[in-house]
Amino acid sequence: MPSKTLPHWPPPLTADQQSHLLLLATTYAFAHGLTYLPPNPSFPPTSTISAPLSLFPTPFPRDLFELAREIQPAYNALYARIALDWDFLDKVMGGSVAKVDDFQGELWRGWKSVRDELVQPLQLGLFRSDYLLHDTEDGGELQIKQVEFNTISSSFGPLSQRSGELHKYLSASTQRYFGVSPQLVDPANYPVNDALHQLAAGLADGWKAYGKPEAAVLFVVQDGERNVFDQRWLEYELYEKHGVRVIRHTFSELGKIAQVDPQSKNLSIPSSLAPDAPPTEIAVVYYRSAYTPNDYTTGAEWQTRILLEKSRSIKCPSMALQLAGAKKIQQVLAEPGVLEDFLLGPERPDVGFGAGAGSLTQRDVENLRKTWIGLWPMDDSPLGKEALELAQTQSDRFVLKPQREGGGNNIYRSDIPKALEELAAAPREQGEPEKKEGYILMELIKPPEGVSNWLLRGGEGQARKADVVSELGIYGVGLFGGKAAENVNRQAGFLLRTKGRESDEGGVAIGISSIDSPLLVD
C-alpha cells in the first residue's frame, strides 16, 4: 500500500536508556570498524573515532525503498550508454559548460584529447543514485525524488552495511529498543544490506575481465584521508573473498611512480619498499579521489589522469563516465525525449539489458521519470529564460547547483539572486558564455516532517535529538563496453544518510550527515 505518512519516531528514552544505548552503539562501532580517523590524524594512525551514527534506524516507506532498488539496473544502463555516446557528451559537456567551468572543461578536453588512443574498451562503474522523500503537501502519497546520480567515488557502502548490522544488534540487545512497538521494529522490517560484498564483487568483476590473476587493483586516494576504514573494508573483502591484491596510492604520488609501457600500454606501479621486485601490473584503477578541483592543484595531476586513462587498466570510472555524472547531464536527461532515446533507442549498445528496446521498456522510462523533480538549464534557451525568472522571483523554491561532487557546493533559496548577480558580473573573455551556464536550477525536494532521531557525531561522545531528513542512496555495479558476455549490471546495496533538518547540505564526509539504516514501514 502506498505510504502517505511516517510514524512518530523515535520512541521516548529515559536518561539511563539513552546512556546505555550510546554505550552499546559506540563500543559496537569500534569493535566492527564503523570508524573514522580523527581530525588531523597521525600516520600510521594511533586512534579512531566512531563514524557519525544514528542510534535508531529511521522509518522509510517500504514501497518507495523497493522502487528505488528495482530501478537501479535501468539507471546503470542509462549512464553506461551516456558514457559510450561521445557525440552526446561533446554536445552537452563540450558546450557552454566546458567554456565556463574550468574543472569540467579540463576533464572534457583531457578526455577528448586521448579518446582515439584508448586501448581498453571496458569501463567499470560503482554507482550510487541518491533520493529524498518528497511530500506533495496535498495529502497525497509520499514520493521519492532523485537528488543526483554519482559515477565517481560513491563512498560509504561498507560502513552503511555495518550501520544496518549495528541497528539490528541494538534492537536485539535492548529487547527491541526497550519494548517499543514490536510490530514496527520486527526484524523483517530491517532490509538486508550487502553493499560491502556487492561493491567489492564489482571491483573483482573488473579484475577478472582484465584476465591476469597476478594483477592488482589500485585505489587512488586523497592525501590525509579520514574515511580510510570504508575503503579498507573493500580491500579486505577483495583479498579474503576474491584473492585480489589491492595497493593504495595518492593521486599526487602516482604522478611520480606510475608507469605505462609504450607498446603494451600496461599500467604498473613499482614498490619503494621492495625496489628489486618487479612492478605490480594494475587491472583496475578505482578512484576515491580526482573528483574535485582540490585534487588537481597543478597541471601535473591532469597529466597523471591522462596517463592512467590511456593505459590498458579498466578505469572506475573512466573520464567519460565521470563526465556522465555531471549535474548538466542530469538536467538534459529531463528534457523531452532524451531519456527515451537512451533507454529505448534501437541503436543503443547492450550494457546488460539487451540492445535497444531489449528488456528495457516504457515502464522503466516512466519509473525513472517519476523520481525526477523540476530541472532547468541556466542558458539563453526558452527553458533557461524561464529558469532565470523563477530563480529571481521564487528563489525559495529552488537550489542552484554547480558541476561538483562531494557536498558543500550548492546555493539555496534566498542566496540565489545575489549569486546570480555575482555570476553576471564576473569577467568574461570575448565570446565566452555567462558563468551561470555552468549551473543548473533544481526544484527543492520537500521531505516530510515529524521524524526525529538521535544523532552521534564522531568523537563527541554525546548524542543529540534532532528533527531529521534522510537521504537514500542505492548502489549499482556496471561493467560495460566490451563483449556482451562480459557485461555486468546489478543493484548493489544501499546507504541511508540522516541529518538535522536545519542543514541543506548532506555529506557525511564534510561532517553534516550520520550513517543510518532504514526501518521499512507500510
mmCIF file of C-alpha atoms in Angstrom, residues 206-475:
data_model
loop_
_atom_site.group_PDB
_atom_site.id
_atom_site.type_symbol
_atom_site.label_atom_id
_atom_site.label_comp_id
_atom_site.label_asym_id
_atom_site.label_seq_id
_atom_site.Cartn_x
_atom_site.Cartn_y
_atom_site.Cartn_z
ATOM 1 C CA GLY A 206 36.658 -5.838 -13.429
ATOM 2 C CA TRP A 207 39.768 -7.653 -12.203
ATOM 3 C CA LYS A 208 38.531 -10.949 -13.687
ATOM 4 C CA ALA A 209 37.673 -9.295 -17.003
ATOM 5 C CA TYR A 210 41.216 -7.925 -17.211
ATOM 6 C CA GLY A 211 42.350 -11.528 -17.280
ATOM 7 C CA LYS A 212 45.623 -11.568 -15.356
ATOM 8 C CA PRO A 213 45.437 -13.187 -11.891
ATOM 9 C CA GLU A 214 48.743 -11.631 -10.825
ATOM 10 C CA ALA A 215 47.486 -8.080 -11.481
ATOM 11 C CA ALA A 216 46.217 -5.869 -8.644
ATOM 12 C CA VAL A 217 43.518 -3.270 -8.059
ATOM 13 C CA LEU A 218 44.797 0.278 -7.499
ATOM 14 C CA PHE A 219 42.911 2.514 -5.044
ATOM 15 C CA VAL A 220 43.596 6.166 -5.902
ATOM 16 C CA VAL A 221 43.055 8.048 -2.634
ATOM 17 C CA GLN A 222 43.314 11.558 -1.231
ATOM 18 C CA ASP A 223 46.107 12.821 0.979
ATOM 19 C CA GLY A 224 45.181 12.627 4.662
ATOM 20 C CA GLU A 225 42.082 10.527 4.002
ATOM 21 C CA ARG A 226 39.973 10.181 7.172
ATOM 22 C CA ASN A 227 37.355 7.835 5.701
ATOM 23 C CA VAL A 228 40.018 5.173 5.353
ATOM 24 C CA PHE A 229 38.133 2.308 7.012
ATOM 25 C CA ASP A 230 35.297 2.449 4.497
ATOM 26 C CA GLN A 231 37.963 1.905 1.830
ATOM 27 C CA ARG A 232 39.906 -0.704 3.776
ATOM 28 C CA TRP A 233 36.821 -2.900 4.171
ATOM 29 C CA LEU A 234 36.673 -3.123 0.360
ATOM 30 C CA GLU A 235 40.363 -4.026 0.302
ATOM 31 C CA TYR A 236 39.943 -6.774 2.909
ATOM 32 C CA GLU A 237 36.868 -8.167 1.151
ATOM 33 C CA LEU A 238 38.717 -8.301 -2.178
ATOM 34 C CA TYR A 239 41.577 -10.205 -0.581
ATOM 35 C CA GLU A 240 39.549 -12.566 1.594
ATOM 36 C CA LYS A 241 36.691 -13.404 -0.807
ATOM 37 C CA HIS A 242 38.262 -12.962 -4.226
ATOM 38 C CA GLY A 243 42.009 -13.382 -3.729
ATOM 39 C CA VAL A 244 42.665 -9.923 -5.189
ATOM 40 C CA ARG A 245 45.546 -7.777 -4.033
ATOM 41 C CA VAL A 246 44.993 -4.037 -3.507
ATOM 42 C CA ILE A 247 47.620 -1.313 -3.495
ATOM 43 C CA ARG A 248 46.890 2.266 -2.440
ATOM 44 C CA HIS A 249 48.463 5.483 -3.636
ATOM 45 C CA THR A 250 47.518 9.110 -3.517
ATOM 46 C CA PHE A 251 46.839 10.904 -6.759
ATOM 47 C CA SER A 252 49.921 13.063 -6.216
ATOM 48 C CA GLU A 253 52.166 10.011 -5.648
ATOM 49 C CA LEU A 254 51.071 8.398 -8.902
ATOM 50 C CA GLY A 255 52.446 11.288 -10.916
ATOM 51 C CA LYS A 256 55.918 10.283 -9.754
ATOM 52 C CA ILE A 257 55.735 6.482 -9.915
ATOM 53 C CA ALA A 258 53.077 5.289 -12.378
ATOM 54 C CA GLN A 259 54.486 3.613 -15.489
ATOM 55 C CA VAL A 260 52.691 2.816 -18.750
ATOM 56 C CA ASP A 261 54.513 0.570 -21.209
ATOM 57 C CA PRO A 262 54.668 2.279 -24.640
ATOM 58 C CA GLN A 263 53.894 -0.950 -26.519
ATOM 59 C CA SER A 264 51.528 -2.984 -24.322
ATOM 60 C CA LYS A 265 50.006 0.054 -22.548
ATOM 61 C CA ASN A 266 50.054 -1.957 -19.327
ATOM 62 C CA LEU A 267 49.988 0.206 -16.208
ATOM 63 C CA SER A 268 52.431 -0.829 -13.490
ATOM 64 C CA ILE A 269 53.408 0.563 -10.108
ATOM 65 C CA PRO A 270 56.871 -0.066 -8.602
ATOM 66 C CA SER A 271 57.282 -0.568 -4.876
ATOM 67 C CA SER A 272 59.578 1.733 -2.929
ATOM 68 C CA LEU A 273 59.593 -0.891 -0.160
ATOM 69 C CA ALA A 274 60.818 -3.673 -2.439
ATOM 70 C CA PRO A 275 62.818 -1.883 -5.143
ATOM 71 C CA ASP A 276 64.237 -5.122 -6.553
ATOM 72 C CA ALA A 277 60.778 -6.662 -7.056
ATOM 73 C CA PRO A 278 59.077 -6.292 -10.452
ATOM 74 C CA PRO A 279 56.449 -3.522 -10.602
ATOM 75 C CA THR A 280 52.836 -4.511 -9.965
ATOM 76 C CA GLU A 281 50.594 -4.565 -13.017
ATOM 77 C CA ILE A 282 47.221 -2.870 -12.448
ATOM 78 C CA ALA A 283 43.985 -4.463 -13.613
ATOM 79 C CA VAL A 284 41.545 -1.860 -12.244
ATOM 80 C CA VAL A 285 42.077 1.788 -11.289
ATOM 81 C CA TYR A 286 39.492 2.634 -8.613
ATOM 82 C CA TYR A 287 39.178 6.364 -7.917
ATOM 83 C CA ARG A 288 38.362 7.550 -4.406
ATOM 84 C CA SER A 289 39.989 10.818 -5.400
ATOM 85 C CA ALA A 290 40.187 13.008 -8.549
ATOM 86 C CA TYR A 291 36.545 14.189 -8.400
ATOM 87 C CA THR A 292 37.133 17.705 -7.090
ATOM 88 C CA PRO A 293 39.297 20.636 -8.240
ATOM 89 C CA ASN A 294 41.159 20.333 -4.934
ATOM 90 C CA ASP A 295 42.645 17.082 -6.243
ATOM 91 C CA TYR A 296 44.246 18.943 -9.192
ATOM 92 C CA THR A 297 46.470 21.552 -7.610
ATOM 93 C CA THR A 298 48.820 21.802 -10.616
ATOM 94 C CA GLY A 299 48.796 20.757 -14.242
ATOM 95 C CA ALA A 300 50.742 17.652 -13.248
ATOM 96 C CA GLU A 301 47.618 15.979 -11.850
ATOM 97 C CA TRP A 302 45.823 16.296 -15.183
ATOM 98 C CA GLN A 303 48.829 14.710 -16.878
ATOM 99 C CA THR A 304 48.632 11.852 -14.389
ATOM 100 C CA ARG A 305 44.926 11.369 -15.036
ATOM 101 C CA ILE A 306 45.508 11.225 -18.775
ATOM 102 C CA LEU A 307 48.399 8.789 -18.337
ATOM 103 C CA LEU A 308 46.162 6.417 -16.381
ATOM 104 C CA GLU A 309 43.301 6.881 -18.840
ATOM 105 C CA LYS A 310 45.479 5.812 -21.776
ATOM 106 C CA SER A 311 46.588 2.620 -20.042
ATOM 107 C CA ARG A 312 45.114 -0.854 -20.528
ATOM 108 C CA SER A 313 43.752 -0.933 -16.979
ATOM 109 C CA ILE A 314 39.990 -0.802 -16.517
ATOM 110 C CA LYS A 315 39.055 2.544 -15.031
ATOM 111 C CA CYS A 316 36.424 3.005 -12.327
ATOM 112 C CA PRO A 317 35.337 5.445 -13.597
ATOM 113 C CA SER A 318 36.719 6.453 -16.956
ATOM 114 C CA MET A 319 36.892 10.156 -17.715
ATOM 115 C CA ALA A 320 33.812 9.734 -19.930
ATOM 116 C CA LEU A 321 31.845 8.087 -17.137
ATOM 117 C CA GLN A 322 32.883 10.831 -14.717
ATOM 118 C CA LEU A 323 31.606 13.407 -17.217
ATOM 119 C CA ALA A 324 28.323 11.486 -17.455
ATOM 120 C CA GLY A 325 27.732 12.102 -13.743
ATOM 121 C CA ALA A 326 27.704 15.898 -14.119
ATOM 122 C CA LYS A 327 24.647 17.851 -12.981
ATOM 123 C CA LYS A 328 24.246 19.240 -16.501
ATOM 124 C CA ILE A 329 23.731 15.709 -17.824
ATOM 125 C CA GLN A 330 21.049 15.141 -15.162
ATOM 126 C CA GLN A 331 19.237 18.272 -16.329
ATOM 127 C CA VAL A 332 19.425 17.453 -20.045
ATOM 128 C CA LEU A 333 18.087 13.936 -19.424
ATOM 129 C CA ALA A 334 14.904 15.505 -18.044
ATOM 130 C CA GLU A 335 14.174 17.222 -21.367
ATOM 131 C CA PRO A 336 11.504 15.597 -23.576
ATOM 132 C CA GLY A 337 12.637 12.505 -25.459
ATOM 133 C CA VAL A 338 16.229 12.337 -24.208
ATOM 134 C CA LEU A 339 15.710 9.571 -21.635
ATOM 135 C CA GLU A 340 13.517 7.652 -24.066
ATOM 136 C CA ASP A 341 16.259 7.682 -26.684
ATOM 137 C CA PHE A 342 18.883 6.341 -24.288
ATOM 138 C CA LEU A 343 16.726 3.567 -22.836
ATOM 139 C CA LEU A 344 14.612 2.551 -25.833
ATOM 140 C CA GLY A 345 16.604 3.707 -28.857
ATOM 141 C CA PRO A 346 17.141 0.764 -31.226
ATOM 142 C CA GLU A 347 20.815 1.544 -31.834
ATOM 143 C CA ARG A 348 21.836 1.735 -28.190
ATOM 144 C CA PRO A 349 24.558 -0.735 -27.117
ATOM 145 C CA ASP A 350 23.952 -3.752 -24.929
ATOM 146 C CA VAL A 351 25.043 -2.892 -21.387
ATOM 147 C CA GLY A 352 23.413 -5.774 -19.564
ATOM 148 C CA PHE A 353 19.779 -5.339 -20.633
ATOM 149 C CA GLY A 354 19.982 -6.218 -24.311
ATOM 150 C CA ALA A 355 20.444 -3.726 -27.122
ATOM 151 C CA GLY A 356 17.897 -1.045 -27.827
ATOM 152 C CA ALA A 357 14.375 -1.933 -26.733
ATOM 153 C CA GLY A 358 15.669 -5.304 -25.424
ATOM 154 C CA SER A 359 14.268 -5.880 -21.957
ATOM 155 C CA LEU A 360 14.107 -2.162 -21.163
ATOM 156 C CA THR A 361 10.536 -0.948 -21.508
ATOM 157 C CA GLN A 362 8.365 2.131 -21.367
ATOM 158 C CA ARG A 363 7.703 1.198 -17.736
ATOM 159 C CA ASP A 364 11.421 1.715 -16.993
ATOM 160 C CA VAL A 365 11.219 5.156 -18.572
ATOM 161 C CA GLU A 366 8.138 6.030 -16.518
ATOM 162 C CA ASN A 367 9.702 4.743 -13.286
ATOM 163 C CA LEU A 368 12.845 6.817 -13.779
ATOM 164 C CA ARG A 369 10.962 9.959 -14.774
ATOM 165 C CA LYS A 370 8.695 9.806 -11.743
ATOM 166 C CA THR A 371 11.774 10.018 -9.499
ATOM 167 C CA TRP A 372 12.719 13.376 -11.041
ATOM 168 C CA ILE A 373 11.769 16.827 -9.843
ATOM 169 C CA GLY A 374 11.888 20.070 -11.849
ATOM 170 C CA LEU A 375 15.233 20.746 -13.563
ATOM 171 C CA TRP A 376 16.143 23.735 -15.740
ATOM 172 C CA PRO A 377 19.212 24.931 -17.667
ATOM 173 C CA MET A 378 20.704 28.328 -16.888
ATOM 174 C CA ASP A 379 21.317 29.337 -20.513
ATOM 175 C CA ASP A 380 19.601 31.579 -23.072
ATOM 176 C CA SER A 381 17.140 28.955 -24.282
ATOM 177 C CA PRO A 382 13.403 29.394 -23.552
ATOM 178 C CA LEU A 383 13.773 26.977 -20.624
ATOM 179 C CA GLY A 384 16.821 28.888 -19.438
ATOM 180 C CA LYS A 385 14.959 32.212 -19.528
ATOM 181 C CA GLU A 386 12.126 30.597 -17.582
ATOM 182 C CA ALA A 387 14.668 29.333 -15.039
ATOM 183 C CA LEU A 388 16.194 32.796 -14.584
ATOM 184 C CA GLU A 389 12.769 34.308 -13.950
ATOM 185 C CA LEU A 390 11.920 31.595 -11.414
ATOM 186 C CA ALA A 391 15.294 31.898 -9.676
ATOM 187 C CA GLN A 392 14.915 35.642 -9.286
ATOM 188 C CA THR A 393 11.252 35.802 -8.276
ATOM 189 C CA GLN A 394 10.614 32.484 -6.486
ATOM 190 C CA SER A 395 14.061 31.618 -5.191
ATOM 191 C CA ASP A 396 12.756 29.935 -2.017
ATOM 192 C CA ARG A 397 11.568 27.043 -4.198
ATOM 193 C CA PHE A 398 14.973 26.228 -5.671
ATOM 194 C CA VAL A 399 18.612 25.210 -5.355
ATOM 195 C CA LEU A 400 21.305 26.335 -7.805
ATOM 196 C CA LYS A 401 23.793 23.531 -8.470
ATOM 197 C CA PRO A 402 27.289 23.719 -9.987
ATOM 198 C CA GLN A 403 29.056 20.778 -11.634
ATOM 199 C CA ARG A 404 30.655 19.484 -8.425
ATOM 200 C CA GLU A 405 30.724 16.383 -6.231
ATOM 201 C CA GLY A 406 31.329 15.884 -2.532
ATOM 202 C CA GLY A 407 28.827 18.222 -0.865
ATOM 203 C CA GLY A 408 29.000 21.843 0.257
ATOM 204 C CA ASN A 409 28.809 23.434 -3.218
ATOM 205 C CA ASN A 410 25.134 24.286 -3.760
ATOM 206 C CA ILE A 411 23.378 27.660 -3.457
ATOM 207 C CA TYR A 412 19.986 27.648 -1.752
ATOM 208 C CA ARG A 413 16.849 29.756 -1.699
ATOM 209 C CA SER A 414 17.347 33.432 -0.874
ATOM 210 C CA ASP A 415 21.083 33.233 -1.640
ATOM 211 C CA ILE A 416 20.341 32.504 -5.310
ATOM 212 C CA PRO A 417 19.546 36.024 -6.630
ATOM 213 C CA LYS A 418 22.726 37.505 -5.181
ATOM 214 C CA ALA A 419 24.780 34.587 -6.534
ATOM 215 C CA LEU A 420 23.315 35.147 -9.995
ATOM 216 C CA GLU A 421 24.212 38.846 -9.813
ATOM 217 C CA GLU A 422 27.797 37.932 -8.939
ATOM 218 C CA LEU A 423 27.958 35.416 -11.782
ATOM 219 C CA ALA A 424 26.612 38.001 -14.238
ATOM 220 C CA ALA A 425 29.260 40.493 -13.094
ATOM 221 C CA ALA A 426 32.131 38.020 -13.366
ATOM 222 C CA PRO A 427 34.645 38.964 -16.090
ATOM 223 C CA ARG A 428 34.370 37.021 -19.354
ATOM 224 C CA GLU A 429 36.536 36.626 -22.392
ATOM 225 C CA GLN A 430 35.080 37.628 -25.735
ATOM 226 C CA GLY A 431 32.536 35.040 -26.886
ATOM 227 C CA GLU A 432 32.503 33.239 -23.554
ATOM 228 C CA PRO A 433 29.022 32.339 -22.219
ATOM 229 C CA GLU A 434 27.803 33.753 -18.926
ATOM 230 C CA LYS A 435 29.142 31.946 -15.865
ATOM 231 C CA LYS A 436 25.615 30.924 -14.843
ATOM 232 C CA GLU A 437 25.568 28.426 -17.716
ATOM 233 C CA GLY A 438 27.836 26.217 -15.625
ATOM 234 C CA TYR A 439 24.910 25.720 -13.203
ATOM 235 C CA ILE A 440 21.506 24.076 -13.266
ATOM 236 C CA LEU A 441 18.376 25.111 -11.384
ATOM 237 C CA MET A 442 16.625 22.371 -9.429
ATOM 238 C CA GLU A 443 13.293 22.479 -7.647
ATOM 239 C CA LEU A 444 13.700 21.817 -3.939
ATOM 240 C CA ILE A 445 12.553 18.452 -2.684
ATOM 241 C CA LYS A 446 10.283 18.754 0.385
ATOM 242 C CA PRO A 447 10.904 15.927 2.876
ATOM 243 C CA PRO A 448 8.056 15.003 5.230
ATOM 244 C CA GLU A 449 8.127 16.471 8.721
ATOM 245 C CA GLY A 450 7.674 14.839 12.115
ATOM 246 C CA VAL A 451 10.542 12.329 12.117
ATOM 247 C CA SER A 452 13.350 12.615 14.660
ATOM 248 C CA ASN A 453 16.368 10.553 15.624
ATOM 249 C CA TRP A 454 19.323 10.562 17.980
ATOM 250 C CA LEU A 455 22.467 11.503 16.058
ATOM 251 C CA LEU A 456 26.019 10.954 17.227
ATOM 252 C CA ARG A 457 28.853 12.885 15.618
ATOM 253 C CA GLY A 458 32.144 11.068 15.655
ATOM 254 C CA GLY A 459 34.307 11.933 18.624
ATOM 255 C CA GLU A 460 31.670 13.927 20.518
ATOM 256 C CA GLY A 461 30.564 11.210 22.949
ATOM 257 C CA GLN A 462 27.045 12.670 23.194
ATOM 258 C CA ALA A 463 24.028 12.073 21.007
ATOM 259 C CA ARG A 464 21.617 14.876 20.160
ATOM 260 C CA LYS A 465 17.959 14.507 19.280
ATOM 261 C CA ALA A 466 17.017 16.304 16.076
ATOM 262 C CA ASP A 467 14.239 16.607 13.554
ATOM 263 C CA VAL A 468 15.772 14.798 10.635
ATOM 264 C CA VAL A 469 15.825 14.349 6.887
ATOM 265 C CA SER A 470 17.115 11.091 5.425
ATOM 266 C CA GLU A 471 18.695 10.572 2.003
ATOM 267 C CA LEU A 472 18.568 7.086 0.497
ATOM 268 C CA GLY A 473 21.378 6.035 -1.838
ATOM 269 C CA ILE A 474 21.106 2.871 -3.939
ATOM 270 C CA TYR A 475 24.388 1.419 -5.193
#
